Coordinates of C-alpha atoms in Angstrom, one line a residue:
Chain A
M1 CA 89.9 36.1 125.7
G2 CA 86.3 35.2 126.8
V3 CA 86.8 36.7 130.2
D4 CA 88.2 39.9 128.6
L5 CA 85.2 40.2 126.4
T6 CA 82.6 40.0 129.2
R7 CA 84.6 42.5 131.2
K8 CA 84.5 44.9 128.2
G9 CA 80.8 44.2 127.9
S10 CA 80.0 44.9 131.5
R11 CA 82.2 48.0 131.3
K12 CA 80.3 49.2 128.4
L13 CA 77.0 48.6 130.2
G14 CA 78.3 50.4 133.3
E15 CA 79.3 53.4 131.2
S16 CA 76.0 53.7 129.5
L17 CA 74.2 53.3 132.9
I18 CA 76.2 56.2 134.3
G19 CA 75.6 58.3 131.2
T20 CA 71.8 57.7 131.6
A21 CA 71.9 58.5 135.3
L22 CA 73.8 61.8 134.7
F23 CA 71.3 62.8 132.0
A24 CA 68.4 62.0 134.4
C25 CA 69.9 64.5 136.9
A26 CA 70.2 67.2 134.3
A27 CA 66.7 66.6 133.0
F28 CA 65.4 66.7 136.5
S29 CA 65.8 70.5 136.4
T30 CA 63.2 70.6 133.6
L31 CA 60.8 68.7 135.8
V32 CA 61.2 71.5 138.4
T33 CA 60.0 74.0 135.9
V34 CA 57.2 71.8 134.8
G35 CA 56.3 71.4 138.5
V36 CA 56.2 75.1 139.1
V37 CA 54.0 75.8 136.1
V38 CA 51.6 72.9 136.8
V39 CA 51.2 73.7 140.5
L40 CA 50.6 77.4 139.8
A41 CA 48.4 76.8 136.8
R42 CA 46.2 74.1 138.4
E43 CA 45.2 76.3 141.4
S44 CA 45.0 79.5 139.3
V45 CA 42.5 77.8 136.9
A46 CA 40.4 76.9 139.9
F47 CA 40.7 80.5 141.2
F48 CA 39.6 82.0 137.9
S49 CA 36.6 79.7 137.8
E50 CA 35.4 81.7 140.9
V51 CA 36.9 85.1 140.1
S52 CA 36.7 86.8 136.7
I53 CA 40.1 87.2 135.2
V54 CA 39.1 90.7 133.9
D55 CA 38.2 91.8 137.5
F56 CA 41.5 90.3 138.7
L57 CA 43.7 92.1 136.2
T58 CA 41.8 95.5 136.2
G59 CA 40.3 95.8 139.6
T60 CA 41.7 98.5 141.8
R61 CA 40.7 97.0 145.2
W62 CA 42.4 94.0 146.8
E63 CA 40.3 92.9 149.7
P64 CA 40.3 89.1 149.8
M65 CA 39.8 88.9 153.6
F66 CA 36.8 91.3 153.8
Q67 CA 33.2 90.2 154.0
E68 CA 32.6 91.7 150.5
Q69 CA 35.6 90.3 148.7
H70 CA 37.5 92.2 145.9
F71 CA 40.2 90.6 143.9
G72 CA 41.7 93.4 141.9
I73 CA 45.5 92.8 141.8
L74 CA 46.4 96.3 140.6
P75 CA 47.2 97.6 144.1
L76 CA 49.6 94.7 144.7
V77 CA 51.3 95.0 141.3
S78 CA 51.6 98.8 141.7
G79 CA 53.1 98.1 145.2
S80 CA 55.7 95.8 143.7
L81 CA 56.5 98.2 140.9
L82 CA 56.7 101.2 143.2
V83 CA 59.3 99.4 145.4
A84 CA 61.2 98.0 142.3
G85 CA 61.1 101.4 140.6
G86 CA 62.5 103.1 143.6
A87 CA 65.1 100.5 144.1
G88 CA 66.1 100.9 140.4
L89 CA 66.5 104.7 140.8
I90 CA 69.0 103.9 143.5
A91 CA 70.7 100.8 142.2
L92 CA 71.0 101.5 138.5
P93 CA 73.1 104.7 138.7
I94 CA 75.2 103.6 141.7
G95 CA 75.6 100.1 140.1
I96 CA 76.8 101.3 136.7
L97 CA 79.1 104.0 138.2
S98 CA 80.6 101.4 140.5
A99 CA 81.1 99.1 137.6
I100 CA 82.9 101.8 135.6
F101 CA 85.0 102.6 138.7
L102 CA 86.0 99.0 139.2
S103 CA 86.7 98.2 135.5
E104 CA 88.2 101.5 134.3
Y105 CA 89.7 103.4 137.3
A106 CA 90.4 101.2 140.4
G107 CA 93.8 99.6 140.8
A108 CA 94.2 95.9 141.5
R109 CA 94.5 96.4 145.2
L110 CA 91.4 98.5 145.6
Q111 CA 89.5 96.0 143.5
A112 CA 90.7 93.2 145.8
V113 CA 89.1 95.0 148.7
L114 CA 85.9 96.4 147.0
K115 CA 84.7 93.3 145.2
P116 CA 84.6 90.9 148.1
L117 CA 82.8 93.6 150.1
L118 CA 80.2 94.0 147.3
E119 CA 79.8 90.2 147.4
I120 CA 79.1 90.3 151.1
L121 CA 76.5 93.0 150.5
A122 CA 74.9 90.6 148.0
G123 CA 75.0 87.8 150.6
V124 CA 73.3 89.5 153.5
P125 CA 70.0 87.8 154.1
T126 CA 66.9 89.8 153.1
V127 CA 65.4 89.6 156.6
V128 CA 68.5 91.5 157.8
Y129 CA 67.8 94.2 155.3
G130 CA 64.3 94.3 156.6
Y131 CA 65.5 94.9 160.1
F132 CA 67.9 97.6 158.8
A133 CA 65.0 99.4 157.0
L134 CA 62.8 99.3 160.0
T135 CA 65.3 100.4 162.6
F136 CA 67.6 102.7 160.6
I137 CA 66.1 103.9 157.3
T138 CA 62.5 104.6 158.4
P139 CA 63.5 106.7 161.5
L140 CA 65.8 108.7 159.2
L141 CA 62.9 109.2 156.7
R142 CA 60.6 110.2 159.5
L143 CA 63.1 112.9 160.6
V144 CA 63.1 114.4 157.1
F145 CA 59.5 113.7 156.2
P146 CA 57.5 113.8 159.5
G147 CA 54.3 112.4 157.9
T148 CA 55.9 109.1 156.8
D149 CA 54.1 105.9 157.8
I150 CA 56.0 103.5 160.0
F151 CA 55.7 101.0 157.2
N152 CA 56.4 102.7 153.9
A153 CA 57.5 101.9 150.4
A154 CA 60.4 104.3 150.4
A155 CA 62.4 102.5 153.2
A156 CA 61.7 99.2 151.3
S157 CA 62.9 100.7 148.1
I158 CA 66.1 102.0 149.6
V159 CA 67.1 98.6 151.1
V160 CA 66.1 96.7 148.1
G161 CA 68.1 99.2 146.0
L162 CA 71.2 98.5 148.2
M163 CA 70.5 94.8 147.8
I164 CA 70.5 94.8 144.0
I165 CA 73.6 97.1 143.6
P166 CA 75.9 94.1 143.4
T167 CA 73.8 92.5 140.7
V168 CA 74.0 95.6 138.5
S169 CA 77.7 96.3 139.3
S170 CA 79.1 92.8 138.9
L171 CA 77.2 92.0 135.6
S172 CA 77.9 95.4 134.2
E173 CA 81.6 95.2 135.2
D174 CA 81.8 91.8 133.3
A175 CA 80.3 93.5 130.2
L176 CA 82.7 96.5 130.5
R177 CA 85.7 94.2 130.9
A178 CA 84.7 92.3 127.8
V179 CA 85.3 95.4 125.7
P180 CA 88.6 94.8 124.0
R181 CA 91.6 97.0 125.0
S182 CA 92.2 98.0 121.4
L183 CA 89.0 100.0 121.3
R184 CA 90.1 102.0 124.3
E185 CA 93.5 102.5 122.9
A186 CA 92.2 103.7 119.6
A187 CA 90.1 106.4 121.4
Y188 CA 93.1 107.4 123.6
G189 CA 95.1 107.7 120.4
L190 CA 92.6 110.2 119.1
G191 CA 93.3 112.3 122.2
A192 CA 90.2 111.4 124.2
T193 CA 90.3 111.7 128.0
K194 CA 89.5 108.8 130.3
L195 CA 86.0 110.2 130.9
E196 CA 85.4 110.3 127.1
V197 CA 86.8 106.8 126.6
S198 CA 84.6 105.4 129.4
T199 CA 81.3 107.1 128.5
R200 CA 81.5 107.3 124.7
V201 CA 83.4 104.1 123.8
V202 CA 83.4 101.5 126.6
V203 CA 79.9 102.0 127.9
P204 CA 78.2 102.1 124.5
A205 CA 80.2 99.0 123.4
A206 CA 79.0 97.2 126.6
L207 CA 75.5 98.5 126.5
S208 CA 73.7 95.2 125.9
G209 CA 75.3 93.6 129.0
I210 CA 74.5 96.7 131.1
I211 CA 70.9 96.8 130.0
A212 CA 70.6 93.1 130.7
S213 CA 72.0 93.6 134.2
F214 CA 69.4 96.4 134.8
I215 CA 66.5 94.2 133.8
L216 CA 67.7 91.3 135.9
A217 CA 68.1 93.6 138.9
I218 CA 64.6 95.0 138.6
S219 CA 63.3 91.4 138.3
R220 CA 65.1 90.5 141.5
A221 CA 63.5 93.6 143.2
V222 CA 60.0 92.5 142.1
G223 CA 60.6 89.1 143.5
E224 CA 62.1 90.3 146.8
T225 CA 60.1 89.3 149.7
M226 CA 61.2 89.6 153.3
A227 CA 62.7 93.1 153.4
V228 CA 59.5 94.4 151.6
T229 CA 57.2 92.5 153.9
I230 CA 58.9 93.9 157.0
A231 CA 59.5 97.5 155.8
A232 CA 56.6 98.3 153.4
G233 CA 53.7 96.9 155.4
N234 CA 50.6 94.9 154.5
L235 CA 48.2 97.5 153.3
P236 CA 47.1 97.0 149.6
N237 CA 47.1 100.6 148.4
L238 CA 47.0 101.9 144.9
T239 CA 49.3 104.9 145.3
L240 CA 52.4 106.4 143.9
N241 CA 53.4 108.0 147.2
P242 CA 56.4 106.2 148.5
L243 CA 55.9 107.5 152.1
E244 CA 52.7 105.5 152.5
S245 CA 52.2 102.0 153.6
I246 CA 51.6 99.5 150.7
Q247 CA 51.6 95.8 150.0
T248 CA 53.5 94.0 147.3
M249 CA 52.6 90.7 145.6
T250 CA 55.3 88.9 147.6
A251 CA 54.2 90.4 150.9
F252 CA 50.7 89.3 150.3
I253 CA 51.8 85.7 149.6
V254 CA 53.7 85.7 152.9
Q255 CA 50.8 87.2 154.8
A256 CA 48.3 84.7 153.3
S257 CA 50.5 81.7 154.1
M258 CA 51.1 82.7 157.7
G259 CA 47.5 81.9 158.7
D260 CA 46.4 78.4 158.2
T261 CA 44.9 78.3 154.7
P262 CA 43.1 75.0 154.1
Q263 CA 43.6 73.4 150.7
G264 CA 40.8 73.9 148.2
T265 CA 39.5 77.2 149.7
L266 CA 39.4 80.4 147.7
A267 CA 42.0 81.9 150.1
Y268 CA 44.4 79.1 149.3
R269 CA 43.9 79.6 145.6
T270 CA 44.4 83.3 145.8
L271 CA 47.9 82.7 146.9
F272 CA 48.6 80.7 143.7
A273 CA 46.9 83.3 141.4
V274 CA 49.2 86.0 142.8
G275 CA 52.2 83.6 142.7
M276 CA 51.4 83.0 139.0
T277 CA 51.3 86.7 138.3
L278 CA 54.6 87.2 140.1
F279 CA 56.2 84.2 138.3
L280 CA 55.1 85.4 134.8
M281 CA 56.3 88.9 135.5
T282 CA 59.8 87.9 136.7
L283 CA 60.1 85.2 134.0
G284 CA 59.2 87.7 131.3
M285 CA 61.9 90.1 132.6
N286 CA 64.5 87.4 132.8
I287 CA 63.8 86.2 129.3
V288 CA 64.0 89.8 127.9
S289 CA 67.3 90.2 129.8
Q290 CA 68.7 87.1 128.2
W291 CA 67.4 88.1 124.8
V292 CA 69.0 91.6 125.0
M293 CA 72.2 90.0 126.0
A294 CA 72.2 87.5 123.1
R295 CA 70.7 89.8 120.4
F296 CA 72.8 92.9 120.9
R297 CA 76.1 91.3 121.9
E298 CA 79.0 92.8 120.0
E299 CA 81.4 90.0 118.9
Y300 CA 84.9 91.2 119.1
Q301 CA 86.9 88.2 117.7
Chain B
M16 CA 101.5 112.6 126.1
R17 CA 98.7 112.2 128.5
P18 CA 95.2 112.2 127.1
G19 CA 93.5 115.5 127.1
R20 CA 96.8 117.3 127.4
A21 CA 97.6 120.1 125.0
P22 CA 100.6 119.6 122.6
L23 CA 104.0 120.6 124.0
G24 CA 104.7 124.3 124.0
A25 CA 101.0 125.3 123.7
S26 CA 99.3 126.3 126.9
P27 CA 96.2 124.2 127.5
S28 CA 93.1 125.9 126.1
A29 CA 90.1 126.6 128.2
F30 CA 88.3 123.8 126.4
D31 CA 91.0 121.2 127.5
R32 CA 91.0 122.5 131.0
A33 CA 87.2 122.0 131.2
R34 CA 87.6 118.5 129.8
R35 CA 90.1 117.6 132.5
T36 CA 88.0 119.1 135.3
K37 CA 85.0 117.1 134.0
G38 CA 87.2 114.0 134.0
R39 CA 88.2 114.5 137.6
I40 CA 84.6 115.1 138.7
F41 CA 83.5 112.0 136.9
A42 CA 86.3 109.9 138.5
F43 CA 85.3 111.1 141.9
T44 CA 81.6 110.4 141.3
C45 CA 82.4 106.8 140.2
A46 CA 84.6 106.3 143.3
A47 CA 81.9 107.7 145.5
A48 CA 79.3 105.4 144.0
A49 CA 81.5 102.4 144.6
F50 CA 81.8 103.3 148.2
V51 CA 78.0 103.7 148.7
G52 CA 77.7 99.9 148.9
V53 CA 80.6 99.6 151.4
A54 CA 79.3 102.5 153.5
S55 CA 75.8 101.0 153.7
L56 CA 77.3 97.6 154.7
G57 CA 79.1 99.5 157.5
A58 CA 76.0 101.3 158.6
L59 CA 74.0 98.0 158.7
L60 CA 76.6 96.3 160.8
V61 CA 76.9 99.2 163.2
D62 CA 73.1 99.4 163.5
V63 CA 72.8 95.7 164.2
I64 CA 75.7 95.4 166.6
A65 CA 74.7 98.5 168.6
D66 CA 71.2 97.0 169.0
G67 CA 72.1 93.4 169.7
A68 CA 75.6 93.0 171.1
S69 CA 74.4 93.5 174.7
R70 CA 71.9 90.6 174.4
L71 CA 74.4 88.2 173.0
D72 CA 75.6 85.7 175.6
L73 CA 75.7 81.9 176.2
A74 CA 72.2 81.8 177.6
F75 CA 70.9 83.4 174.3
L76 CA 72.6 80.6 172.3
T77 CA 71.4 77.8 174.5
G78 CA 68.0 79.0 175.5
F79 CA 64.7 78.3 173.7
A80 CA 62.4 81.1 172.5
S81 CA 60.1 82.4 175.2
R82 CA 57.2 84.9 175.7
F83 CA 59.6 86.7 178.0
P84 CA 62.2 88.5 176.0
E85 CA 64.8 88.4 178.8
R86 CA 64.8 84.6 178.8
S87 CA 64.5 84.1 175.1
G88 CA 67.2 82.3 173.1
I89 CA 67.9 80.8 169.6
R90 CA 68.6 77.2 170.4
A91 CA 65.8 75.7 168.3
A92 CA 66.5 78.1 165.4
L93 CA 70.2 77.3 165.4
A94 CA 69.5 73.6 165.5
G95 CA 66.9 73.9 162.7
S96 CA 69.3 75.9 160.5
V97 CA 72.0 73.2 160.9
W98 CA 69.5 70.4 160.2
L99 CA 68.3 72.2 157.1
L100 CA 71.9 73.1 155.9
V101 CA 73.1 69.4 156.2
L102 CA 70.0 67.9 154.6
T103 CA 69.9 70.5 151.8
A104 CA 73.6 69.8 151.1
L105 CA 73.1 66.0 151.0
I106 CA 70.2 66.3 148.6
S107 CA 71.3 69.1 146.3
F108 CA 75.1 68.4 146.0
P109 CA 75.1 65.0 144.3
L110 CA 72.2 65.9 141.9
S111 CA 73.7 69.2 140.9
V112 CA 77.2 67.8 140.3
A113 CA 75.8 65.0 138.2
A114 CA 73.8 67.4 136.2
A115 CA 76.8 69.6 135.7
I116 CA 78.9 66.6 134.6
H117 CA 76.3 65.6 132.1
L118 CA 76.1 69.1 130.6
E119 CA 79.9 69.6 130.4
E120 CA 81.2 66.1 129.6
Y121 CA 78.5 64.0 128.1
A122 CA 75.7 66.1 126.5
P123 CA 75.7 66.3 122.7
R124 CA 75.4 69.8 121.3
N125 CA 71.7 69.7 120.3
W126 CA 68.4 71.4 121.2
V127 CA 67.8 69.1 124.2
T128 CA 71.0 70.3 125.8
R129 CA 70.3 73.9 124.9
A130 CA 66.8 73.7 126.4
I131 CA 68.1 72.2 129.7
Q132 CA 70.7 74.9 129.9
T133 CA 68.3 77.7 129.3
N134 CA 65.9 76.2 131.7
I135 CA 68.5 76.1 134.5
A136 CA 69.4 79.8 133.8
N137 CA 65.7 80.7 134.1
L138 CA 65.2 78.6 137.3
A139 CA 68.1 80.6 138.9
G140 CA 66.0 83.8 138.3
V141 CA 62.7 82.5 139.8
P142 CA 61.9 84.4 143.1
S143 CA 62.5 82.3 146.1
I144 CA 59.0 82.7 147.3
V145 CA 57.7 80.9 144.2
Y146 CA 59.8 77.9 145.3
G147 CA 58.0 78.2 148.6
I148 CA 54.6 77.9 146.8
L149 CA 55.9 74.9 144.9
G150 CA 57.2 73.3 148.2
L151 CA 53.8 74.0 149.8
A152 CA 51.8 72.3 147.1
L153 CA 54.2 69.5 146.3
F154 CA 55.9 68.4 149.5
V155 CA 53.7 69.7 152.4
R156 CA 50.4 68.9 150.7
G157 CA 51.1 66.6 147.7
L158 CA 53.5 64.2 149.3
R159 CA 52.0 64.8 152.8
L160 CA 55.4 65.5 154.3
E161 CA 53.6 68.1 156.4
R162 CA 55.5 71.0 158.0
S163 CA 58.7 69.0 158.5
V164 CA 62.4 69.6 158.2
L165 CA 62.3 67.3 155.1
S166 CA 59.8 69.6 153.3
G167 CA 62.0 72.6 154.1
A168 CA 65.2 70.8 152.9
L169 CA 63.6 69.6 149.7
T170 CA 62.3 73.1 148.9
L171 CA 65.6 74.7 149.6
S172 CA 67.4 72.0 147.5
L173 CA 65.3 72.9 144.4
L174 CA 66.1 76.6 145.1
V175 CA 69.9 76.1 145.3
M176 CA 70.3 73.5 142.6
P177 CA 70.5 75.8 139.6
V178 CA 73.1 77.9 141.3
I179 CA 75.2 74.9 142.2
I180 CA 74.9 73.4 138.7
M181 CA 76.0 76.6 137.0
S182 CA 79.1 77.1 139.3
A183 CA 80.0 73.4 139.0
Q184 CA 79.8 73.7 135.2
E185 CA 82.2 76.6 135.4
A186 CA 84.6 74.7 137.6
I187 CA 84.5 71.6 135.2
R188 CA 85.0 73.8 132.2
A189 CA 88.1 75.2 133.7
V190 CA 89.8 71.8 133.7
P191 CA 92.2 71.9 130.7
S192 CA 91.2 69.6 127.8
T193 CA 94.7 68.3 127.5
I194 CA 94.2 66.4 130.8
R195 CA 91.1 64.7 129.3
E196 CA 92.9 63.9 126.0
A197 CA 95.9 62.4 127.9
A198 CA 93.6 60.1 129.9
Y199 CA 91.6 59.1 126.8
G200 CA 95.0 58.4 125.1
L201 CA 95.8 55.9 127.8
G202 CA 92.6 54.1 127.0
A203 CA 90.4 55.4 129.9
T204 CA 86.6 55.4 129.4
R205 CA 84.6 58.5 129.7
W206 CA 83.5 57.9 133.2
Q207 CA 87.1 57.0 134.2
V208 CA 88.3 60.3 132.8
V209 CA 85.6 62.2 134.7
R210 CA 86.1 60.3 138.0
G211 CA 89.8 60.0 137.9
Q212 CA 90.9 63.4 136.3
V213 CA 88.2 66.0 135.8
L214 CA 86.3 65.7 139.1
P215 CA 89.4 65.8 141.4
M216 CA 90.7 68.9 139.6
A217 CA 87.3 70.7 139.6
M218 CA 86.4 69.7 143.1
P219 CA 87.7 72.8 145.0
G220 CA 85.8 75.1 142.5
I221 CA 82.6 73.0 142.8
L222 CA 82.8 73.0 146.7
T223 CA 83.3 76.8 146.7
G224 CA 80.2 77.3 144.6
T225 CA 78.3 74.9 146.7
I226 CA 79.2 76.5 150.0
L227 CA 78.2 80.0 148.6
A228 CA 74.9 78.6 147.4
L229 CA 74.2 76.9 150.7
S230 CA 75.0 80.1 152.6
R231 CA 72.3 81.7 150.6
A232 CA 70.0 78.9 151.6
V233 CA 70.8 79.5 155.3
G234 CA 69.7 83.1 155.0
E235 CA 66.4 82.2 153.2
T236 CA 63.2 83.0 155.0
A237 CA 60.3 83.4 152.6
P238 CA 60.1 79.9 151.1
L239 CA 60.3 78.4 154.6
I240 CA 57.4 80.4 155.8
M241 CA 55.5 79.0 152.9
V242 CA 56.3 75.4 153.8
G243 CA 55.2 76.1 157.3
A244 CA 58.3 76.5 159.4
V245 CA 57.2 78.1 162.6
G246 CA 58.5 81.2 164.4
F247 CA 58.2 79.8 167.9
L248 CA 59.4 76.4 168.9
A249 CA 60.5 75.1 172.3
F250 CA 62.3 71.9 171.1
T251 CA 64.9 71.0 168.6
P252 CA 64.1 68.6 165.7
Q253 CA 64.9 65.0 166.4
S254 CA 64.1 63.5 163.0
V255 CA 63.5 64.8 159.5
M256 CA 59.7 64.6 160.0
D257 CA 59.7 67.0 163.0
P258 CA 58.5 70.6 162.8
F259 CA 61.3 73.2 162.8
T260 CA 62.2 76.8 162.8
V261 CA 65.4 78.5 161.4
L262 CA 67.4 81.5 162.3
P263 CA 66.1 84.0 159.8
L264 CA 62.5 83.0 160.6
Q265 CA 63.1 83.4 164.4
I266 CA 64.6 86.8 163.6
Y267 CA 61.5 87.7 161.5
S268 CA 59.1 86.6 164.2
W269 CA 60.9 88.9 166.7
I270 CA 61.0 91.8 164.3
S271 CA 57.3 91.6 163.7
R272 CA 56.4 91.7 167.4
P273 CA 55.0 95.1 168.4
Q274 CA 56.8 95.1 171.8
E275 CA 60.1 97.1 171.7
E276 CA 61.9 94.6 174.0
F277 CA 62.0 92.0 171.2
Q278 CA 64.1 94.2 168.8
P279 CA 67.4 93.6 170.6
L280 CA 66.7 89.9 170.4
A281 CA 66.2 90.2 166.6
A282 CA 69.5 92.1 166.4
A283 CA 71.4 89.5 168.5
G284 CA 69.9 86.8 166.2
I285 CA 71.1 88.7 163.2
I286 CA 74.7 88.9 164.6
V287 CA 74.7 85.1 165.0
L288 CA 73.3 84.5 161.5
L289 CA 75.8 86.9 159.9
A290 CA 78.7 85.2 161.9
L291 CA 77.6 81.9 160.6
L292 CA 77.4 83.1 157.0
L293 CA 80.7 84.9 157.2
T294 CA 82.3 81.7 158.4
M295 CA 80.9 79.8 155.5
N296 CA 82.0 82.5 153.0
A297 CA 85.5 82.7 154.5
F298 CA 85.8 78.9 154.2
A299 CA 84.7 79.1 150.5
I300 CA 87.2 81.9 149.8
V301 CA 90.1 80.0 151.4
L302 CA 89.1 76.9 149.3
R303 CA 89.0 79.1 146.1
N304 CA 92.4 80.7 146.8
R305 CA 94.0 77.3 147.6
A306 CA 92.6 75.9 144.3
R307 CA 94.0 78.9 142.4
S308 CA 97.5 78.7 143.9
G309 CA 97.5 74.9 143.4
G310 CA 96.4 75.1 139.8

């Protein structure tokens, strides 16, 4: 009896130890977030003690390496948004139409071929997209628009657009599939064509998921680094002309970290201030995307 | 009666004909959109293979990077990628699976659990370069691990963990609850249920998700530039504290050279990288299919 009791006791102790260890692993992920925020905030605060936050947010010249330094982040933000906007123009229509095709039109066999191929497209490393932009897209662009810079925002937009098509199409397809069959059948019963069922019943019913996928894809495009660094160049440039060379926030971070930046210098801190801006922008978009998803989800139970 | 068709006996009106034509145009547009992705994948592969296939030989795989393009190879980069892959797997896999087990099997439904879950979803959306900044400040400078394989692996582990946790959760959730109830009914403790029943059943799914996440890590460049991986190295790492380079970074350093002769090297490197990733993906898909047919 006594032996049995201690065994039960040690078993109980073991169980609770395991439970605690598992909880610690799950809680560790929160520490990562705290780490990101603390690291970015600490150096950013030091940065803003030297550079006015108003100049940073409203300045139109980004010249941190020049003798007379300017830290206006607008050229970098506009560069990121120009590339992300262009990518969105490509990926949003193509992504949603592909999703409609996969969920409403394609047969099982076609789906079995197309979906893994889209997964591969999503899995191609971004440095490869950069190579593709530089050696394939840019020469094509220069044929059509002879004045195009070797490094230009348009080529980056196009490859980033290709890169985020799978994000839009797979998340939108999930949303379309979640629309119950009965809604489609009711519309067919009223004499609607497949086009009418797709665009006036299924897409509106899945709209929250589709919009969420759009926002998430744009957030990915803003955070994209290598393809943009390779194809769009390293010239901070406040412009809306996609054929010019620009620099994005991510490309600046890469450029700044390539050289040896000693800790504690303004150059080192600049990296964190730009990183903080990037982090807040993408986090904001991701939260809006989740909120849209949760707030406007139609419950069909 | 097919939708959009006029009732029997009546000839279709002009209105109905227009509706059907519109329908066909729309169907064709959707199909064309779905093939844009496939076509660009094809163009990308053709572009890379046309540029790089001629440079791909045994000497390229076994040689070190060099100032002379005709002698350059990817030995150091390949070794670095394998080092990083193995270390990242060793660090991220146990932590992620434990976190997933906690969230699916142990966690009470309260605000703490919801906060952890939301946080993991948000971490998955953080741009990889931000992880690089974290790695630079925390591992390279903070813990003084310098520009080592270990700094790189720790950084990539943080990057892939949210993805592995979420896919592991999905795999664990797919285990039918009847299995758990039967084990509890026989007097098993919670951990015995998890270790003896849930984990073995969920393992193929967990491994599939892990391999896919790791294949993303193998293709990562930006965070490794941040933690100081170098683009030019004439030796392979011998310990976790050695400096390193990886395939995508070697490719990037060739792409960014102004001399034309380095472009075919970049393309050849890309072929090797894509072959490695496709092998990993194929392995994951085989595992997934086996798990499906087995379950």
